[in-house]
Coordinates of C-alpha atoms in Angstrom, one line a residue:
M1 CA 81.8 166.6 116.7
T2 CA 83.7 165.3 119.7
L3 CA 86.4 167.5 121.4
G4 CA 89.0 165.0 120.2
G5 CA 87.8 165.4 116.7
F6 CA 87.7 169.1 117.1
L7 CA 91.4 169.2 117.9
D8 CA 92.2 166.7 115.1
R9 CA 90.5 169.1 112.6
L10 CA 92.4 172.1 114.0
A11 CA 95.7 170.2 113.7
S12 CA 94.9 169.2 110.1
S13 CA 94.0 172.8 109.2
F14 CA 96.7 174.7 111.2
G15 CA 99.3 172.0 111.9
S16 CA 102.5 174.1 111.9
R17 CA 100.9 177.2 113.3
E18 CA 101.6 178.0 117.0
A19 CA 98.6 177.0 119.2
L20 CA 99.9 177.4 122.7
A21 CA 102.5 179.4 124.6
W22 CA 103.2 179.1 128.3
A23 CA 104.5 182.0 130.4
P24 CA 104.9 181.1 134.1
R25 CA 105.6 184.8 134.7
A26 CA 106.8 187.5 132.1
E27 CA 108.4 185.3 129.5
V28 CA 107.2 182.3 127.4
V29 CA 109.2 179.2 128.3
R30 CA 107.4 176.7 126.0
R31 CA 105.5 176.7 122.8
L32 CA 103.4 174.1 121.0
R33 CA 102.2 174.0 117.5
Y34 CA 98.7 172.7 116.7
D35 CA 100.1 169.4 115.5
E36 CA 102.3 169.2 118.7
L37 CA 99.3 169.9 120.9
R38 CA 97.4 167.1 119.2
A39 CA 100.4 164.7 119.6
E40 CA 100.7 165.6 123.3
S41 CA 97.0 165.0 123.8
L42 CA 97.4 161.5 122.3
L43 CA 100.3 160.8 124.7
F44 CA 98.4 162.1 127.7
A45 CA 95.4 159.9 126.7
R46 CA 97.6 156.8 126.7
R47 CA 99.0 157.6 130.1
L48 CA 95.4 158.1 131.4
L49 CA 94.6 154.7 130.0
S50 CA 97.4 153.2 132.0
L51 CA 95.9 154.8 135.1
G52 CA 92.7 153.0 134.4
V53 CA 90.7 155.8 132.8
R54 CA 88.0 154.6 130.5
K55 CA 84.8 156.0 129.0
G56 CA 82.8 157.6 131.7
T57 CA 85.6 157.8 134.3
H58 CA 85.5 161.1 136.2
V59 CA 89.0 162.6 136.1
G60 CA 89.8 165.4 138.5
F61 CA 92.5 167.9 137.5
L62 CA 94.0 170.4 139.9
C63 CA 96.4 172.5 137.9
T64 CA 97.3 176.1 137.3
N65 CA 97.6 177.6 133.8
R66 CA 100.5 175.4 132.8
T67 CA 101.4 174.0 129.4
E68 CA 100.0 170.6 130.4
W69 CA 96.4 171.9 130.9
L70 CA 95.1 171.7 127.3
P71 CA 96.9 168.4 126.3
F72 CA 95.6 166.8 129.5
A73 CA 92.0 168.0 128.9
F74 CA 92.0 166.8 125.3
G75 CA 93.5 163.5 126.5
V76 CA 90.6 163.0 128.8
F77 CA 88.1 163.9 126.1
R78 CA 89.7 161.4 123.6
L79 CA 88.8 158.6 126.0
G80 CA 85.2 159.7 126.6
A81 CA 86.1 160.3 130.2
V82 CA 84.7 163.3 132.1
L83 CA 87.1 166.2 133.0
V84 CA 86.4 167.7 136.4
P85 CA 88.6 170.8 136.8
L86 CA 89.3 171.7 140.4
S87 CA 90.0 175.3 141.5
T88 CA 93.6 176.0 142.6
L89 CA 92.1 178.6 144.9
W90 CA 90.1 176.1 146.9
K91 CA 90.9 175.1 150.5
A92 CA 90.8 171.5 151.8
G93 CA 87.1 171.5 152.5
E94 CA 86.2 172.7 149.1
I95 CA 88.4 170.1 147.5
A96 CA 86.9 167.4 149.6
Y97 CA 83.4 168.3 148.7
A98 CA 84.2 168.5 144.9
L99 CA 86.0 165.1 144.9
G100 CA 83.1 163.4 146.6
H101 CA 80.2 165.2 144.9
A102 CA 81.6 164.7 141.4
D103 CA 82.5 161.1 142.1
V104 CA 86.1 161.7 141.0
E105 CA 88.0 158.4 140.5
V106 CA 91.3 159.5 139.1
L107 CA 93.1 162.7 140.2
V108 CA 96.1 164.5 138.6
L109 CA 97.5 167.6 140.2
V110 CA 100.4 169.9 140.6
S111 CA 102.0 169.6 144.0
R112 CA 102.2 173.3 144.8
F113 CA 101.9 176.9 143.5
R114 CA 103.1 179.9 145.3
R115 CA 101.7 179.6 148.9
H116 CA 99.4 176.7 148.0
D117 CA 100.5 173.2 149.0
Y118 CA 98.0 171.0 147.2
V119 CA 99.4 167.7 148.5
E120 CA 98.8 169.0 152.0
A121 CA 95.4 170.2 151.0
L122 CA 94.6 166.6 149.9
R123 CA 95.6 165.3 153.3
G124 CA 93.5 168.0 154.9
A125 CA 90.5 166.9 152.7
E126 CA 91.0 163.4 154.0
R127 CA 91.0 164.6 157.6
L128 CA 87.8 166.6 157.0
E129 CA 86.1 163.8 155.1
P130 CA 87.7 160.4 156.0
G131 CA 87.6 158.1 153.0
V132 CA 87.5 160.8 150.3
L133 CA 91.0 159.8 149.0
A134 CA 90.4 156.1 149.5
R135 CA 87.7 156.4 146.8
L136 CA 90.3 157.5 144.3
R137 CA 91.6 154.7 142.1
A138 CA 94.8 156.6 141.1
V139 CA 96.5 159.9 141.9
A140 CA 99.4 161.3 139.9
V141 CA 101.4 164.5 140.2
L142 CA 102.7 166.7 137.4
D143 CA 105.7 168.1 139.2
G144 CA 108.0 166.5 141.7
E145 CA 107.6 163.3 143.7
P146 CA 105.8 164.3 146.9
G147 CA 104.7 161.7 149.5
G148 CA 104.7 158.6 147.3
I149 CA 102.3 160.0 144.7
V150 CA 103.0 158.7 141.2
P151 CA 104.9 161.2 139.0
W152 CA 103.0 161.8 135.8
E153 CA 106.1 161.5 133.6
R154 CA 106.8 158.0 134.9
I155 CA 103.5 156.6 133.8
V156 CA 104.1 154.2 130.9
P157 CA 101.7 155.0 128.1
A158 CA 99.3 152.3 127.0
D159 CA 99.4 150.9 123.6
E160 CA 98.2 153.0 120.7
S161 CA 95.7 150.3 119.7
L162 CA 93.9 150.7 123.0
L163 CA 93.6 154.5 122.4
R164 CA 92.2 154.0 118.9
A165 CA 89.6 151.6 120.3
A166 CA 88.6 154.0 123.0
E167 CA 88.3 157.0 120.7
G168 CA 85.9 155.0 118.5
E169 CA 83.5 154.7 121.4
V170 CA 83.1 158.5 122.0
S171 CA 80.0 160.3 120.8
P172 CA 79.4 164.1 120.5
A173 CA 76.5 163.6 122.9
D174 CA 78.6 162.2 125.6
P175 CA 79.3 164.2 128.8
A176 CA 82.7 165.9 128.6
T177 CA 83.1 168.2 131.6
I178 CA 81.8 168.9 135.1
F179 CA 82.5 172.6 136.0
F180 CA 81.8 173.8 139.5
T181 CA 80.0 177.1 139.8
S182 CA 78.6 179.0 142.8
G183 CA 74.8 179.4 142.9
T184 CA 72.5 180.5 145.7
T185 CA 73.3 177.4 147.7
A186 CA 76.2 177.0 150.3
Q187 CA 77.8 174.4 148.1
A188 CA 79.0 174.9 144.6
K189 CA 76.9 173.2 141.8
A190 CA 78.4 170.8 139.3
V191 CA 77.5 171.7 135.7
V192 CA 77.6 168.9 133.2
H193 CA 78.3 169.7 129.5
R194 CA 78.4 167.5 126.3
H195 CA 81.2 167.5 123.8
E196 CA 79.1 169.0 121.1
A197 CA 77.9 171.9 123.3
L198 CA 81.5 173.0 124.1
V199 CA 82.6 172.7 120.5
L200 CA 79.6 174.7 119.2
S201 CA 80.0 177.4 121.9
A202 CA 83.7 177.8 121.1
E203 CA 83.0 178.2 117.4
R204 CA 80.3 180.8 118.0
I205 CA 82.4 182.8 120.4
A206 CA 85.3 182.8 117.9
G207 CA 83.0 184.2 115.2
A208 CA 81.5 186.8 117.5
F209 CA 85.0 188.0 118.6
G210 CA 86.4 187.8 115.0
I211 CA 89.3 185.6 116.1
G212 CA 91.7 184.5 113.3
G213 CA 95.2 183.3 112.9
Q214 CA 96.7 186.7 113.7
D215 CA 95.1 186.7 117.2
A216 CA 96.4 185.7 120.6
W217 CA 94.3 185.4 123.8
W218 CA 96.0 186.5 127.0
G219 CA 95.2 183.5 129.1
H220 CA 95.3 184.9 132.6
M221 CA 91.8 183.6 133.3
P222 CA 92.1 180.2 135.1
L223 CA 91.2 177.3 132.8
F224 CA 89.4 175.5 135.7
W225 CA 86.6 178.1 135.2
S226 CA 84.4 177.6 132.2
G227 CA 85.1 181.2 131.1
G228 CA 88.8 180.6 130.9
F229 CA 88.4 177.2 129.2
V230 CA 85.6 177.8 126.7
L231 CA 85.4 181.6 126.3
G232 CA 89.1 181.9 126.2
A233 CA 91.1 178.8 125.2
L234 CA 88.6 176.8 123.1
A235 CA 87.2 179.9 121.3
T236 CA 90.8 181.0 120.5
L237 CA 91.7 177.6 119.1
A238 CA 88.4 177.4 117.2
G239 CA 89.5 180.6 115.3
G240 CA 93.0 179.3 114.7
G241 CA 94.6 181.8 117.1
R242 CA 97.2 181.4 119.9
V243 CA 96.6 180.7 123.5
V244 CA 99.1 182.5 125.7
L245 CA 98.8 180.9 129.1
H246 CA 99.9 183.1 132.0
E247 CA 100.4 181.3 135.3
H248 CA 101.5 184.0 137.8
V249 CA 100.2 187.5 137.0
E250 CA 102.1 190.5 138.2
P251 CA 101.0 193.7 136.4
G252 CA 104.4 194.9 135.3
E253 CA 105.4 191.5 134.0
A254 CA 102.0 191.1 132.4
L255 CA 102.4 194.3 130.4
R256 CA 105.8 193.0 129.2
L257 CA 104.3 189.7 128.1
L258 CA 101.3 191.4 126.4
E259 CA 103.6 193.5 124.4
A260 CA 106.1 190.8 123.5
E261 CA 103.5 188.3 122.5
R262 CA 101.3 190.8 120.7
C263 CA 98.2 189.5 122.5
T264 CA 95.0 190.8 120.9
V265 CA 92.1 189.2 122.8
M266 CA 90.9 190.2 126.3
A267 CA 88.3 188.0 128.0
G268 CA 88.2 188.4 131.8
W269 CA 88.6 191.9 133.2
H270 CA 89.6 191.6 136.8
Q271 CA 93.2 192.3 135.9
A272 CA 92.5 195.4 133.9
G273 CA 92.6 197.8 136.8
P274 CA 96.1 196.7 138.0
L275 CA 97.4 197.0 134.4
L276 CA 96.0 200.5 133.9
E277 CA 97.4 201.7 137.3
H278 CA 100.9 200.3 136.7
P279 CA 103.5 203.0 136.0
D280 CA 104.7 201.1 132.9
F281 CA 101.3 201.1 131.2
P282 CA 101.8 204.4 129.3
H283 CA 105.2 203.1 128.0
R284 CA 104.0 199.8 126.6
R285 CA 102.6 199.2 123.2
L286 CA 99.6 196.9 123.6
F287 CA 97.8 195.2 120.8
L288 CA 94.7 194.2 122.7
R289 CA 91.6 195.0 120.6
K290 CA 89.1 192.1 120.7
G291 CA 87.2 190.1 123.3
T292 CA 84.4 190.8 125.8
Y293 CA 83.3 194.3 126.4
H294 CA 83.9 196.1 129.7
P295 CA 83.6 199.9 130.5
L296 CA 87.4 199.9 130.8
A297 CA 87.7 198.8 127.2
E298 CA 88.4 202.3 125.9
R299 CA 91.3 202.8 128.2
L300 CA 92.9 199.3 127.9
L301 CA 91.9 198.3 124.3
G302 CA 91.9 201.8 122.8
P303 CA 89.1 203.7 121.1
D304 CA 89.2 201.6 118.0
H305 CA 88.5 198.3 119.9
L306 CA 86.2 195.6 118.6
A307 CA 85.1 194.2 121.9
V308 CA 81.6 192.8 122.1
G309 CA 78.9 192.3 124.7
V310 CA 78.4 188.6 125.6
Y311 CA 75.7 187.1 127.8
G312 CA 76.1 183.7 129.2
M313 CA 77.1 181.6 132.2
S314 CA 78.7 178.3 133.1
E315 CA 75.3 176.6 132.6
T316 CA 75.2 177.7 129.0
A317 CA 78.9 177.0 128.2
T318 CA 79.3 180.8 128.5
C319 CA 77.3 181.3 125.3
V320 CA 73.7 182.5 124.9
S321 CA 73.9 185.7 122.9
A322 CA 76.5 188.2 121.8
S323 CA 77.0 191.1 119.6
R324 CA 79.7 190.7 116.8
W325 CA 83.0 192.4 116.2
D326 CA 81.7 193.9 113.0
D327 CA 78.4 195.3 114.5
P328 CA 78.0 199.0 114.9
R329 CA 79.7 200.3 118.0
E330 CA 76.5 201.1 119.8
V331 CA 75.3 197.5 119.4
R332 CA 78.7 196.1 120.6
V333 CA 79.0 198.1 123.7
E334 CA 75.4 198.8 124.7
T335 CA 73.8 195.4 124.1
F336 CA 74.5 191.7 124.4
G337 CA 73.4 191.2 120.8
R338 CA 70.9 188.6 119.6
P339 CA 70.7 185.0 120.7
F340 CA 72.8 182.6 118.8
D341 CA 71.1 180.2 116.3
G342 CA 69.0 177.6 118.1
M343 CA 69.2 179.4 121.5
E344 CA 65.7 180.3 122.7
V345 CA 65.6 183.2 125.2
R346 CA 62.4 184.3 126.9
I347 CA 61.8 187.3 129.2
V348 CA 59.1 186.4 131.7
D349 CA 57.4 187.9 134.7
P350 CA 59.2 186.4 137.7
D351 CA 56.0 185.6 139.5
S352 CA 53.4 184.7 136.8
R353 CA 56.0 183.3 134.3
R354 CA 54.1 185.2 131.6
T355 CA 56.3 186.1 128.6
L356 CA 56.9 189.8 128.4
P357 CA 57.0 192.0 125.3
A358 CA 60.1 194.0 124.1
G359 CA 61.0 196.8 126.5
E360 CA 59.7 195.1 129.6
T361 CA 62.1 193.8 132.2
G362 CA 61.8 190.2 133.5
E363 CA 63.7 187.1 134.3
I364 CA 65.8 185.6 131.5
L365 CA 65.0 182.0 130.6
V366 CA 67.2 180.1 128.2
K367 CA 67.1 176.8 126.2
G368 CA 69.2 175.5 123.3
P369 CA 72.2 173.4 122.2
T370 CA 74.8 174.9 124.5
L371 CA 72.6 174.6 127.6
M372 CA 74.0 172.2 130.2
E373 CA 72.7 168.6 130.6
G374 CA 71.9 169.6 134.1
Y375 CA 73.5 169.8 137.5
Y376 CA 75.2 166.6 138.5
K377 CA 73.1 164.6 141.0
V378 CA 70.3 167.0 140.8
P379 CA 67.0 165.8 139.1
R380 CA 66.2 167.6 135.8
S381 CA 62.8 168.5 137.2
E382 CA 64.4 170.7 139.8
T383 CA 66.5 172.5 137.2
F384 CA 64.4 172.9 134.0
D385 CA 60.8 173.7 133.5
A386 CA 58.3 171.5 131.6
E387 CA 59.5 172.9 128.2
G388 CA 63.2 172.5 129.0
F389 CA 63.9 176.1 129.8
F390 CA 66.5 177.1 132.5
A391 CA 65.7 180.0 134.7
T392 CA 68.9 182.0 135.0
G393 CA 67.9 184.2 137.9
D394 CA 69.0 187.2 135.8
L395 CA 66.9 190.1 134.9
G396 CA 66.9 191.7 131.4
H397 CA 64.8 192.8 128.4
F398 CA 64.8 192.7 124.6
D399 CA 64.7 196.0 122.8
D400 CA 62.6 196.5 119.7
R401 CA 65.5 195.4 117.4
G402 CA 65.8 192.0 119.2
Y403 CA 68.9 192.8 121.1
L404 CA 69.3 191.5 124.6
H405 CA 70.0 193.8 127.6
F406 CA 71.1 192.5 131.0
E407 CA 70.0 194.4 134.1
G408 CA 70.9 192.5 137.2
R409 CA 70.5 189.3 139.2
R410 CA 67.5 188.0 141.1
K411 CA 69.6 185.2 142.8
D412 CA 71.6 185.8 145.9
V413 CA 74.9 185.6 144.0
I414 CA 77.8 188.1 143.9
K415 CA 79.9 188.4 140.8
T416 CA 83.4 189.5 141.6
A417 CA 86.1 189.7 139.1
G418 CA 84.1 187.5 136.7
V419 CA 83.5 184.8 139.3
N420 CA 80.2 183.8 141.1
V421 CA 80.3 183.8 144.9
A422 CA 77.3 182.3 146.7
A423 CA 76.4 184.6 149.6
A424 CA 75.1 181.5 151.5
E425 CA 78.5 179.9 151.5
V426 CA 80.3 182.9 152.9
E427 CA 77.6 183.4 155.5
A428 CA 77.8 179.8 156.6
T429 CA 81.6 180.1 157.0
L430 CA 81.4 183.3 159.0
E431 CA 78.7 181.8 161.3
R432 CA 81.2 179.0 162.2
H433 CA 83.3 181.7 164.0
P434 CA 82.6 181.6 167.7
A435 CA 82.2 185.3 168.0
V436 CA 79.6 185.5 165.2
K437 CA 75.9 185.1 165.8
S438 CA 74.8 185.7 162.3
A439 CA 76.2 187.0 159.0
H440 CA 74.5 188.6 156.0
V441 CA 76.6 188.8 152.8
V442 CA 76.0 191.1 149.8
G443 CA 77.8 192.5 146.8
V444 CA 78.8 196.1 146.6
S445 CA 79.7 197.7 143.3
H446 CA 83.3 198.2 142.3
P447 CA 84.6 200.0 139.2
V448 CA 87.0 197.1 138.1
R449 CA 85.9 193.9 139.8
G450 CA 82.2 194.5 139.2
E451 CA 81.3 193.7 142.8
N452 CA 83.2 193.1 146.0
V453 CA 82.0 190.9 148.8
A454 CA 80.7 192.7 151.9
A455 CA 79.5 191.1 155.2
F456 CA 77.2 192.5 157.9
V457 CA 78.0 190.7 161.1
V458 CA 76.0 190.4 164.3
L459 CA 78.2 189.4 167.2
A460 CA 77.3 186.7 169.7
P461 CA 76.4 188.1 173.2
G462 CA 79.5 188.9 175.2
R463 CA 81.9 188.1 172.3
G464 CA 84.1 190.4 170.3
T465 CA 86.3 190.2 167.2
T466 CA 87.8 192.4 164.5
P467 CA 87.5 192.6 160.7
E468 CA 91.1 191.4 160.4
E469 CA 90.4 188.3 162.5
L470 CA 87.3 187.5 160.5
E471 CA 89.2 188.0 157.2
A472 CA 91.9 185.6 158.4
F473 CA 89.3 183.1 159.5
C474 CA 87.6 183.2 156.1
R475 CA 90.9 183.0 154.2
A476 CA 91.6 179.7 156.1
E477 CA 88.3 178.3 154.9
L478 CA 87.5 179.8 151.5
A479 CA 89.1 180.6 148.2
S480 CA 90.5 184.1 148.2
Y481 CA 87.9 185.6 145.9
K482 CA 85.1 184.6 148.3
V483 CA 86.6 186.4 151.3
P484 CA 84.7 189.6 152.2
R485 CA 86.6 192.8 151.6
H486 CA 84.3 194.8 153.9
F487 CA 83.0 193.9 157.3
F488 CA 80.2 195.9 159.0
F489 CA 79.3 195.1 162.7
V490 CA 75.6 195.7 163.3
G491 CA 73.1 194.9 166.0
E492 CA 70.4 192.3 165.4
N493 CA 67.7 195.1 165.2
E494 CA 69.7 196.9 162.5
V495 CA 69.4 194.1 160.0
P496 CA 66.5 195.0 157.7
K497 CA 63.8 192.3 157.4
T498 CA 60.5 191.8 155.8
A499 CA 57.3 191.2 157.7
T500 CA 57.9 187.5 157.5
G501 CA 61.4 187.8 158.9
K502 CA 63.4 187.4 155.7
V503 CA 66.5 189.6 155.4
E504 CA 66.2 192.3 152.8
K505 CA 69.4 192.0 150.9
R506 CA 68.6 194.9 148.6
A507 CA 68.3 197.2 151.6
L508 CA 71.6 195.8 153.0
R509 CA 73.4 196.4 149.8
E510 CA 72.2 200.0 149.8
A511 CA 73.3 200.4 153.3
A512 CA 76.8 199.0 152.4
E513 CA 77.1 201.4 149.4
K514 CA 76.1 204.3 151.7
R515 CA 78.7 203.4 154.3
L516 CA 81.4 203.0 151.8
G517 CA 80.4 206.2 150.0
E518 CA 83.2 207.4 147.8
S519 CA 85.9 205.7 149.9
E520 CA 85.9 202.6 147.7
T521 CA 89.1 202.3 145.6
P522 CA 90.2 199.6 143.2
G523 CA 91.6 196.6 145.0

């Protein structure tokens, strides 16, 4: 099934049921039923046709969790174009790289959000990479009329007959999205997914969570991440539930919204700590019970929660294996369940690639219908083995019941608040500072965020700086979640290395944990 057909089916089944609510802050200001969401997607597709979007066109979308997000995405899908979501946390350099690497031809964006001026960021992208905007055939803005950019609302929709013809050319096997995700390289990788992979993943997650018409997902996770879009929005729609998009999260306002909208599904836990610490938390009646499991589930979702362990990543449309809402509690909270139908998971020795028996820890390899087509512009031979398996870089094992257990990562990637951060990217940024000779970045454990980013910095001879200065430098170059929260100044001889001169990241992580001791607090 194509994603356009997926929405058509949902509208046919749940037409008058509410599908989407948008809360810029604490209150919902707009609601759409399933049939209205479908109608808006058709209108958006016709406007995109007027911008020159056709099958195969790469369409960039730089937008916060606004009411336009889902209609726009489905409008792109209806045409067989490829949606390229851009992070609203990115700086000019990151935007420039994504536009160029993903061959974006048409860009639609919001002009600004809070302190972010995205129009100015586009101008900055052009200054950094001259010609990056010239390659765009069209640019439109959803809000306002800044700097001569075409306002979205003024685009005259193309004729419906053109849309019908375009939809008839779209296949479930066609590429639908390119999501950017941080790997071990300094630049983010571009993950390509088919229509059928996203639909299948959404349906499977909905089944694992037990999502039905009575459920509502708190949509605080950005939709430009695959987790927000697939694990949150698409899975909720697949189950016939409501998506409650929250654009600007402040804990007190979020608690009011969660209570008023009776949200039941929690996926994405980086906001859990602030909710639990807010003075209003004991006085609010929350209905959250389902979603992804986290150690804070008992406190936020209550002891009778039905949250489940889910293992996946952007490369697998977030979906490899999961326990189910109706599994025994110990299966839901202590394992990641069994692989979904058609998903092949192997645990292999990282060096010999020999398949390991149950109980033995090794690297997790995956293959199956929700696995990505590949990384954009990267040969398949560099991504998959001869049998088509993808090496995740994660470590885990199967128990004797066939349940998957995740144990850590082999790759030099930090996972903070549910987002991957490539240590190499942060290191490269720090080493551009004139006072920094070298930087070595690791993750340190955090009770709410999972990990925080920490940097060991070796200063250049005769130069000095402060953690505050380095933090400000990073904030000007990187998305906020990539900025180190801890800086440690060390001498060159204090950086642990192997006999071949390779930095021992595990030893650095242990050193960071030791330095922080018990001083780490949620933040």
